[in-house]
PDB file of C-alpha atoms in Angstrom:
ATOM      1  CA  MET A1127     -28.590 123.375  78.607  1.00  0.00           C
ATOM      2  CA  GLN A1128     -30.353 126.696  78.841  1.00  0.00           C
ATOM      3  CA  ASN A1129     -30.263 128.531  82.154  1.00  0.00           C
ATOM      4  CA  THR A1130     -34.008 129.055  82.587  1.00  0.00           C
ATOM      5  CA  SER A1131     -33.604 131.133  85.746  1.00  0.00           C
ATOM      6  CA  PHE A1132     -31.258 133.536  83.958  1.00  0.00           C
ATOM      7  CA  THR A1133     -33.516 133.722  80.895  1.00  0.00           C
ATOM      8  CA  ARG A1134     -36.483 134.532  83.119  1.00  0.00           C
ATOM      9  CA  ASN A1135     -34.582 137.315  84.871  1.00  0.00           C
ATOM     10  CA  PHE A1136     -33.318 138.739  81.591  1.00  0.00           C
ATOM     11  CA  ALA A1137     -36.818 138.757  80.120  1.00  0.00           C
ATOM     12  CA  ARG A1138     -38.242 140.419  83.224  1.00  0.00           C
ATOM     13  CA  LEU A1139     -35.460 142.991  83.129  1.00  0.00           C
ATOM     14  CA  CYS A1140     -36.339 143.891  79.557  1.00  0.00           C
ATOM     15  CA  LEU A1141     -40.037 143.899  80.427  1.00  0.00           C
ATOM     16  CA  TRP A1142     -39.352 146.695  82.897  1.00  0.00           C
ATOM     17  CA  PHE A1143     -37.282 148.528  80.317  1.00  0.00           C
ATOM     18  CA  LEU A1144     -40.084 148.284  77.780  1.00  0.00           C
ATOM     19  CA  LEU A1145     -43.080 148.955  79.983  1.00  0.00           C
ATOM     20  CA  ALA A1146     -41.896 150.732  83.128  1.00  0.00           C
ATOM     21  CA  THR A1147     -39.281 153.231  81.979  1.00  0.00           C
ATOM     22  CA  THR A1148     -40.723 156.358  83.495  1.00  0.00           C
ATOM     23  CA  ALA A1149     -37.063 157.087  83.883  1.00  0.00           C
ATOM     24  CA  THR A1150     -34.750 159.685  85.193  1.00  0.00           C
ATOM     25  CA  ALA A1151     -31.574 160.520  83.312  1.00  0.00           C
ATOM     26  CA  CYS A1152     -28.257 160.970  85.059  1.00  0.00           C
ATOM     27  CA  LEU A1153     -25.740 163.311  83.494  1.00  0.00           C
ATOM     28  CA  ALA A1154     -22.887 161.069  82.456  1.00  0.00           C
ATOM     29  CA  ALA A1155     -19.601 162.697  83.135  1.00  0.00           C
ATOM     30  CA  GLN A1156     -18.509 159.088  83.364  1.00  0.00           C
ATOM     31  CA  ALA A1157     -20.278 158.252  80.116  1.00  0.00           C
ATOM     32  CA  LEU A1158     -18.519 161.165  78.476  1.00  0.00           C
ATOM     33  CA  ALA A1159     -15.213 159.735  79.600  1.00  0.00           C
ATOM     34  CA  ALA A1160     -16.155 156.483  77.904  1.00  0.00           C
ATOM     35  CA  ALA A1161     -17.211 158.338  74.766  1.00  0.00           C
ATOM     36  CA  GLU A1162     -14.019 160.352  74.680  1.00  0.00           C
ATOM     37  CA  SER A1163     -12.047 157.129  74.897  1.00  0.00           C
ATOM     38  CA  GLY A1164     -13.659 156.006  71.654  1.00  0.00           C
ATOM     39  CA  SER A1165     -16.934 154.443  72.736  1.00  0.00           C
ATOM     40  CA  GLU A1166     -18.719 155.310  69.471  1.00  0.00           C
ATOM     41  CA  LYS A1167     -17.491 155.568  65.904  1.00  0.00           C
ATOM     42  CA  GLU A1168     -19.463 156.371  62.788  1.00  0.00           C
ATOM     43  CA  SER A1169     -19.307 154.370  59.566  1.00  0.00           C
ATOM     44  CA  GLY A1170     -16.065 154.742  57.654  1.00  0.00           C
ATOM     45  CA  GLU A1171     -13.826 155.433  60.643  1.00  0.00           C
ATOM     46  CA  ASN A1172     -11.066 152.989  61.538  1.00  0.00           C
ATOM     47  CA  ALA A1173     -12.771 151.948  64.773  1.00  0.00           C
ATOM     48  CA  GLY A1174     -11.325 149.036  66.679  1.00  0.00           C
ATOM     49  CA  ALA A1175      -8.892 148.167  63.897  1.00  0.00           C
ATOM     50  CA  GLU A1176      -6.573 146.355  66.289  1.00  0.00           C
ATOM     51  CA  SER A1177      -9.332 144.591  68.215  1.00  0.00           C
ATOM     52  CA  GLU A1178      -9.930 140.876  67.812  1.00  0.00           C
ATOM     53  CA  VAL A1179     -13.420 139.822  66.766  1.00  0.00           C
ATOM     54  CA  VAL A1180     -14.477 137.088  69.209  1.00  0.00           C
ATOM     55  CA  HIS A1181     -18.116 136.631  68.164  1.00  0.00           C
ATOM     56  CA  VAL A1182     -20.283 137.803  65.267  1.00  0.00           C
ATOM     57  CA  ILE A1183     -24.060 137.855  64.942  1.00  0.00           C
ATOM     58  CA  ASP A1184     -24.745 138.453  61.246  1.00  0.00           C
ATOM     59  CA  PHE A1185     -28.277 139.153  60.047  1.00  0.00           C
ATOM     60  CA  THR A1186     -27.288 139.832  56.438  1.00  0.00           C
ATOM     61  CA  GLY A1187     -27.318 137.486  53.457  1.00  0.00           C
ATOM     62  CA  LYS A1188     -30.509 135.723  54.500  1.00  0.00           C
ATOM     63  CA  PRO A1189     -33.336 134.949  52.021  1.00  0.00           C
ATOM     64  CA  ALA A1190     -35.891 137.757  51.977  1.00  0.00           C
ATOM     65  CA  GLY A1191     -38.983 136.996  54.023  1.00  0.00           C
ATOM     66  CA  SER A1192     -40.115 136.210  57.552  1.00  0.00           C
ATOM     67  CA  ALA A1193     -37.344 135.919  60.134  1.00  0.00           C
ATOM     68  CA  PHE A1194     -39.266 134.089  62.852  1.00  0.00           C
ATOM     69  CA  GLU A1195     -38.207 130.551  61.951  1.00  0.00           C
ATOM     70  CA  TRP A1196     -34.526 131.522  61.639  1.00  0.00           C
ATOM     71  CA  LEU A1197     -34.585 133.333  64.970  1.00  0.00           C
ATOM     72  CA  ARG A1198     -36.083 130.368  66.811  1.00  0.00           C
ATOM     73  CA  GLU A1199     -33.709 127.915  65.138  1.00  0.00           C
ATOM     74  CA  ASN A1200     -30.781 130.054  66.269  1.00  0.00           C
ATOM     75  CA  GLY A1201     -31.718 130.154  69.925  1.00  0.00           C
ATOM     76  CA  TYR A1202     -33.673 133.405  70.167  1.00  0.00           C
ATOM     77  CA  GLU A1203     -36.706 133.703  72.403  1.00  0.00           C
ATOM     78  CA  LEU A1204     -39.570 136.099  71.747  1.00  0.00           C
ATOM     79  CA  HIS A1205     -41.147 138.021  74.611  1.00  0.00           C
ATOM     80  CA  LEU A1206     -43.989 140.494  75.104  1.00  0.00           C
ATOM     81  CA  ASP A1207     -45.432 141.545  71.697  1.00  0.00           C
ATOM     82  CA  ALA A1208     -42.462 140.306  69.659  1.00  0.00           C
ATOM     83  CA  ALA A1209     -44.636 137.807  67.783  1.00  0.00           C
ATOM     84  CA  SER A1210     -46.835 140.734  66.664  1.00  0.00           C
ATOM     85  CA  LEU A1211     -43.915 142.654  65.176  1.00  0.00           C
ATOM     86  CA  ASP A1212     -43.103 142.296  61.495  1.00  0.00           C
ATOM     87  CA  LEU A1213     -39.657 140.677  61.652  1.00  0.00           C
ATOM     88  CA  ARG A1214     -38.254 140.135  58.184  1.00  0.00           C
ATOM     89  CA  PHE A1215     -34.957 139.751  56.374  1.00  0.00           C
ATOM     90  CA  SER A1216     -34.135 142.245  53.636  1.00  0.00           C
ATOM     91  CA  ASP A1217     -31.027 143.453  51.852  1.00  0.00           C
ATOM     92  CA  LYS A1218     -30.289 145.560  54.972  1.00  0.00           C
ATOM     93  CA  GLY A1219     -30.423 142.631  57.379  1.00  0.00           C
ATOM     94  CA  LEU A1220     -33.098 141.958  59.987  1.00  0.00           C
ATOM     95  CA  VAL A1221     -35.921 144.510  59.808  1.00  0.00           C
ATOM     96  CA  LEU A1222     -38.194 145.259  62.767  1.00  0.00           C
ATOM     97  CA  HIS A1223     -41.440 146.975  61.844  1.00  0.00           C
ATOM     98  CA  THR A1224     -44.814 147.817  63.334  1.00  0.00           C
ATOM     99  CA  ASP A1225     -47.683 150.060  62.282  1.00  0.00           C
ATOM    100  CA  GLY A1226     -49.102 150.195  65.791  1.00  0.00           C
ATOM    101  CA  ARG A1227     -48.131 150.462  69.436  1.00  0.00           C
ATOM    102  CA  ARG A1228     -46.063 147.415  70.284  1.00  0.00           C
ATOM    103  CA  ALA A1229     -43.347 146.415  72.757  1.00  0.00           C
ATOM    104  CA  GLY A1230     -41.340 143.365  71.775  1.00  0.00           C
ATOM    105  CA  LEU A1231     -38.106 141.744  72.898  1.00  0.00           C
ATOM    106  CA  ILE A1232     -36.009 139.097  71.139  1.00  0.00           C
ATOM    107  CA  GLU A1233     -33.086 137.657  73.127  1.00  0.00           C
ATOM    108  CA  ARG A1234     -30.600 134.818  73.398  1.00  0.00           C
ATOM    109  CA  GLU A1235     -27.959 133.700  75.843  1.00  0.00           C
ATOM    110  CA  LEU A1236     -24.238 133.992  75.161  1.00  0.00           C
ATOM    111  CA  GLN A1237     -21.020 133.159  76.966  1.00  0.00           C
ATOM    112  CA  LEU A1238     -18.327 135.639  75.935  1.00  0.00           C
ATOM    113  CA  PRO A1239     -15.763 136.031  78.718  1.00  0.00           C
ATOM    114  CA  ARG A1240     -13.318 137.999  76.524  1.00  0.00           C
ATOM    115  CA  ALA A1241     -15.676 140.503  74.904  1.00  0.00           C
ATOM    116  CA  SER A1242     -14.814 144.072  75.895  1.00  0.00           C
ATOM    117  CA  ARG A1243     -16.405 146.101  73.077  1.00  0.00           C
ATOM    118  CA  ILE A1244     -19.328 145.822  70.693  1.00  0.00           C
ATOM    119  CA  ARG A1245     -19.619 147.085  67.123  1.00  0.00           C
ATOM    120  CA  MET A1246     -23.152 147.433  65.777  1.00  0.00           C
ATOM    121  CA  THR A1247     -24.180 148.014  62.161  1.00  0.00           C
ATOM    122  CA  TRP A1248     -27.797 149.170  62.173  1.00  0.00           C
ATOM    123  CA  GLY A1249     -30.187 152.003  61.412  1.00  0.00           C
ATOM    124  CA  VAL A1250     -33.679 153.506  61.608  1.00  0.00           C
ATOM    125  CA  GLU A1251     -36.055 153.888  58.690  1.00  0.00           C
ATOM    126  CA  GLU A1252     -38.954 155.363  60.677  1.00  0.00           C
ATOM    127  CA  TYR A1253     -38.860 156.861  64.169  1.00  0.00           C
ATOM    128  CA  PRO A1254     -41.941 156.461  66.404  1.00  0.00           C
ATOM    129  CA  GLU A1255     -43.691 159.819  66.505  1.00  0.00           C
ATOM    130  CA  GLY A1256     -43.826 161.155  70.053  1.00  0.00           C
ATOM    131  CA  ALA A1257     -40.877 159.264  71.514  1.00  0.00           C
ATOM    132  CA  ASN A1258     -38.696 161.715  73.436  1.00  0.00           C
ATOM    133  CA  TRP A1259     -36.277 160.669  76.143  1.00  0.00           C
ATOM    134  CA  GLU A1260     -35.746 164.257  77.258  1.00  0.00           C
ATOM    135  CA  GLU A1261     -39.483 164.706  77.852  1.00  0.00           C
ATOM    136  CA  GLY A1262     -40.053 161.380  79.583  1.00  0.00           C
ATOM    137  CA  VAL A1263     -41.387 159.283  76.683  1.00  0.00           C
ATOM    138  CA  TYR A1264     -38.789 156.517  76.784  1.00  0.00           C
ATOM    139  CA  ARG A1265     -39.667 154.647  73.602  1.00  0.00           C
ATOM    140  CA  ILE A1266     -37.400 153.395  70.870  1.00  0.00           C
ATOM    141  CA  PRO A1267     -37.431 152.168  67.279  1.00  0.00           C
ATOM    142  CA  ILE A1268     -34.602 149.816  68.201  1.00  0.00           C
ATOM    143  CA  ALA A1269     -32.329 149.034  71.131  1.00  0.00           C
ATOM    144  CA  ILE A1270     -29.891 146.306  72.004  1.00  0.00           C
ATOM    145  CA  MET A1271     -29.245 144.957  75.468  1.00  0.00           C
ATOM    146  CA  ILE A1272     -26.098 143.272  76.741  1.00  0.00           C
ATOM    147  CA  SER A1273     -26.178 141.472  80.069  1.00  0.00           C
ATOM    148  CA  PHE A1274     -23.134 140.735  82.232  1.00  0.00           C
ATOM    149  CA  GLY A1275     -22.653 137.731  84.501  1.00  0.00           C
ATOM    150  CA  GLU A1276     -25.408 135.892  86.325  1.00  0.00           C
ATOM    151  CA  LYS A1277     -25.309 137.571  89.714  1.00  0.00           C
ATOM    152  CA  ASP A1278     -28.558 139.396  90.435  1.00  0.00           C
ATOM    153  CA  ILE A1279     -28.223 143.081  91.313  1.00  0.00           C
ATOM    154  CA  GLU A1280     -30.851 144.855  93.390  1.00  0.00           C
ATOM    155  CA  SER A1281     -33.710 146.291  91.364  1.00  0.00           C
ATOM    156  CA  GLY A1282     -34.507 148.926  93.985  1.00  0.00           C
ATOM    157  CA  SER A1283     -38.003 147.614  94.619  1.00  0.00           C
ATOM    158  CA  PHE A1284     -39.409 144.670  96.543  1.00  0.00           C
ATOM    159  CA  PHE A1285     -41.926 144.151  93.738  1.00  0.00           C
ATOM    160  CA  VAL A1286     -39.435 144.163  90.856  1.00  0.00           C
ATOM    161  CA  PRO A1287     -37.171 141.122  90.386  1.00  0.00           C
ATOM    162  CA  ASP A1288     -33.443 141.584  90.689  1.00  0.00           C
ATOM    163  CA  ALA A1289     -31.385 140.996  87.541  1.00  0.00           C
ATOM    164  CA  PRO A1290     -27.768 140.911  86.317  1.00  0.00           C
ATOM    165  CA  TYR A1291     -25.891 144.041  85.278  1.00  0.00           C
ATOM    166  CA  PHE A1292     -26.836 145.320  81.827  1.00  0.00           C
ATOM    167  CA  ILE A1293     -25.974 148.018  79.307  1.00  0.00           C
ATOM    168  CA  SER A1294     -28.425 149.011  76.583  1.00  0.00           C
ATOM    169  CA  LEU A1295     -27.652 150.994  73.429  1.00  0.00           C
ATOM    170  CA  PHE A1296     -30.480 152.601  71.493  1.00  0.00           C
ATOM    171  CA  LEU A1297     -31.115 154.848  68.498  1.00  0.00           C
ATOM    172  CA  SER A1298     -33.259 157.939  68.993  1.00  0.00           C
ATOM    173  CA  GLU A1299     -33.834 161.350  67.455  1.00  0.00           C
ATOM    174  CA  ASN A1300     -34.805 162.837  70.820  1.00  0.00           C
ATOM    175  CA  ALA A1301     -32.153 161.885  73.376  1.00  0.00           C
ATOM    176  CA  GLU A1302     -28.796 163.223  74.487  1.00  0.00           C
ATOM    177  CA  PRO A1303     -25.501 161.489  73.674  1.00  0.00           C
ATOM    178  CA  ASP A1304     -23.864 162.847  76.841  1.00  0.00           C
ATOM    179  CA  LYS A1305     -26.250 161.117  79.242  1.00  0.00           C
ATOM    180  CA  ALA A1306     -26.403 157.682  80.774  1.00  0.00           C
ATOM    181  CA  TYR A1307     -30.111 157.085  81.314  1.00  0.00           C
ATOM    182  CA  THR A1308     -31.480 155.125  84.256  1.00  0.00           C
ATOM    183  CA  ALA A1309     -35.037 153.918  84.783  1.00  0.00           C
ATOM    184  CA  ASN A1310     -37.096 153.877  87.970  1.00  0.00           C
ATOM    185  CA  TYR A1311     -35.427 150.598  88.843  1.00  0.00           C
ATOM    186  CA  TYR A1312     -32.002 148.986  88.390  1.00  0.00           C
ATOM    187  CA  HIS A1313     -30.132 152.162  89.295  1.00  0.00           C
ATOM    188  CA  LYS A1314     -27.329 149.981  90.627  1.00  0.00           C
ATOM    189  CA  GLY A1315     -27.139 147.659  87.644  1.00  0.00           C
ATOM    190  CA  GLY A1316     -28.543 149.170  84.440  1.00  0.00           C
ATOM    191  CA  ARG A1317     -27.631 151.969  82.015  1.00  0.00           C
ATOM    192  CA  TYR A1318     -29.031 153.132  78.659  1.00  0.00           C
ATOM    193  CA  PHE A1319     -26.977 155.042  76.075  1.00  0.00           C
ATOM    194  CA  CYS A1320     -28.111 156.732  72.865  1.00  0.00           C
ATOM    195  CA  GLN A1321     -25.359 155.651  70.460  1.00  0.00           C
ATOM    196  CA  PRO A1322     -25.510 157.481  68.108  1.00  0.00           C
ATOM    197  CA  CYS A1323     -28.272 160.022  68.521  1.00  0.00           C
ATOM    198  CA  SER A1324     -30.344 161.286  65.584  1.00  0.00           C
ATOM    199  CA  PRO A1325     -28.994 159.221  62.677  1.00  0.00           C
ATOM    200  CA  PRO A1326     -30.974 160.186  59.543  1.00  0.00           C
ATOM    201  CA  GLU A1327     -33.781 157.847  58.585  1.00  0.00           C
ATOM    202  CA  GLY A1328     -32.615 155.258  56.091  1.00  0.00           C
ATOM    203  CA  GLN A1329     -28.917 155.643  56.888  1.00  0.00           C
ATOM    204  CA  THR A1330     -26.799 152.708  57.993  1.00  0.00           C
ATOM    205  CA  VAL A1331     -24.591 153.656  60.945  1.00  0.00           C
ATOM    206  CA  THR A1332     -21.833 151.820  62.767  1.00  0.00           C
ATOM    207  CA  THR A1333     -21.622 152.197  66.519  1.00  0.00           C
ATOM    208  CA  GLU A1334     -18.570 151.010  68.399  1.00  0.00           C
ATOM    209  CA  PHE A1335     -19.007 151.055  72.148  1.00  0.00           C
ATOM    210  CA  ASP A1336     -16.530 150.219  74.886  1.00  0.00           C
ATOM    211  CA  LEU A1337     -18.567 147.935  77.120  1.00  0.00           C
ATOM    212  CA  GLU A1338     -15.748 147.305  79.547  1.00  0.00           C
ATOM    213  CA  GLN A1339     -14.944 150.976  80.099  1.00  0.00           C
ATOM    214  CA  ALA A1340     -18.605 151.954  80.426  1.00  0.00           C
ATOM    215  CA  PHE A1341     -19.206 149.118  82.886  1.00  0.00           C
ATOM    216  CA  ARG A1342     -16.307 150.207  85.075  1.00  0.00           C
ATOM    217  CA  ASN A1343     -17.256 153.888  84.925  1.00  0.00           C
ATOM    218  CA  GLN A1344     -20.954 153.445  85.545  1.00  0.00           C
ATOM    219  CA  PHE A1345     -20.937 150.661  88.129  1.00  0.00           C
ATOM    220  CA  ASP A1346     -17.675 151.482  89.913  1.00  0.00           C
ATOM    221  CA  GLN A1347     -16.402 147.956  89.348  1.00  0.00           C
ATOM    222  CA  GLN A1348     -12.910 147.034  88.224  1.00  0.00           C
ATOM    223  CA  GLU A1349     -13.712 143.424  87.360  1.00  0.00           C
ATOM    224  CA  VAL A1350     -16.140 143.115  84.456  1.00  0.00           C
ATOM    225  CA  PRO A1351     -18.259 139.931  84.344  1.00  0.00           C
ATOM    226  CA  PRO A1352     -18.525 138.061  81.025  1.00  0.00           C
ATOM    227  CA  VAL A1353     -21.219 138.927  78.498  1.00  0.00           C
ATOM    228  CA  THR A1354     -24.006 136.421  79.080  1.00  0.00           C
ATOM    229  CA  ALA A1355     -26.908 137.607  76.913  1.00  0.00           C
ATOM    230  CA  PHE A1356     -27.723 139.689  73.848  1.00  0.00           C
ATOM    231  CA  GLY A1357     -31.162 141.026  73.008  1.00  0.00           C
ATOM    232  CA  PHE A1358     -32.857 143.581  70.783  1.00  0.00           C
ATOM    233  CA  GLN A1359     -36.196 145.277  71.032  1.00  0.00           C
ATOM    234  CA  MET A1360     -38.694 147.784  69.692  1.00  0.00           C
ATOM    235  CA  ASN A1361     -41.165 149.800  71.758  1.00  0.00           C
ATOM    236  CA  THR A1362     -43.728 152.193  70.286  1.00  0.00           C
ATOM    237  CA  GLU A1363     -46.134 152.277  73.220  1.00  0.00           C
ATOM    238  CA  ASP A1364     -47.170 155.759  74.360  1.00  0.00           C
ATOM    239  CA  THR A1365     -46.408 157.121  70.866  1.00  0.00           C
ATOM    240  CA  ALA A1366     -48.461 157.715  67.738  1.00  0.00           C
ATOM    241  CA  GLY A1367     -47.400 154.191  66.728  1.00  0.00           C
ATOM    242  CA  GLY A1368     -45.353 152.959  63.827  1.00  0.00           C
ATOM    243  CA  ALA A1369     -41.611 152.397  63.533  1.00  0.00           C
ATOM    244  CA  ARG A1370     -39.119 150.595  61.320  1.00  0.00           C
ATOM    245  CA  ALA A1371     -35.471 149.797  62.038  1.00  0.00           C
ATOM    246  CA  PHE A1372     -32.884 147.224  61.059  1.00  0.00           C
ATOM    247  CA  LEU A1373     -29.938 145.261  62.414  1.00  0.00           C
ATOM    248  CA  ALA A1374     -27.168 144.127  60.076  1.00  0.00           C
ATOM    249  CA  ARG A1375     -24.385 142.880  62.354  1.00  0.00           C
ATOM    250  CA  ALA A1376     -23.309 142.734  65.965  1.00  0.00           C
ATOM    251  CA  GLU A1377     -19.599 142.093  66.520  1.00  0.00           C
ATOM    252  CA  PHE A1378     -18.125 141.466  69.935  1.00  0.00           C
ATOM    253  CA  LEU A1379     -14.487 142.503  70.182  1.00  0.00           C
ATOM    254  CA  ALA A1380     -11.594 141.861  72.536  1.00  0.00           C
ATOM    255  CA  ASP A1381      -8.805 144.418  72.890  1.00  0.00           C
TER     256      ASP A1381
END
């Protein structure tokens, strides 16, 4: 049975990421430590060769065409403007596209107590013009979001609902790889990492990120809760509009 309270909190959490990220960025000496320990690997490197794959989300090999029916049949929920995005399967996997200014989230619950790393195969075909994390325009062609546990962490505001810990990875041509970004809220429980930054348009990249190490470094916690949700999103609001990106695979690994 679906945990409706958790789903509601996760959706609200992503709503604030999409619509209220007038964020600050904290310099991540801790994030650098995670990166130096192998948090991100490009395609072709022997990343995580000895890690066990505990769960795979594969968007490849699907018949070309609309992805909405498949997503709903596989437990994904659409939030915000997700229904207005062009979500289609192609030879690259699941393509997210918009010609306008849209903010959409697609998410599902998971229960992965052993997952310690994630390996993403994805890419950007068109960056939203005007998005720039260093200049305060926190918009993205694509991002993923991983939530941990079900315990709500303070949002930092009476008016913003509390939510579980989360880590988000995003692709951007105007962000810094040596920063862990935080928004106006969720300073205690949320971090955003550009992983990798500035991949060329049209190129498929593989990102391997150490979730467990980043969680411990960023939240000063030794015990890492299980992964309990996976989501992906596009946000072109406050830009010239228009973006295209794709997801091929998400692999959760255990060391």
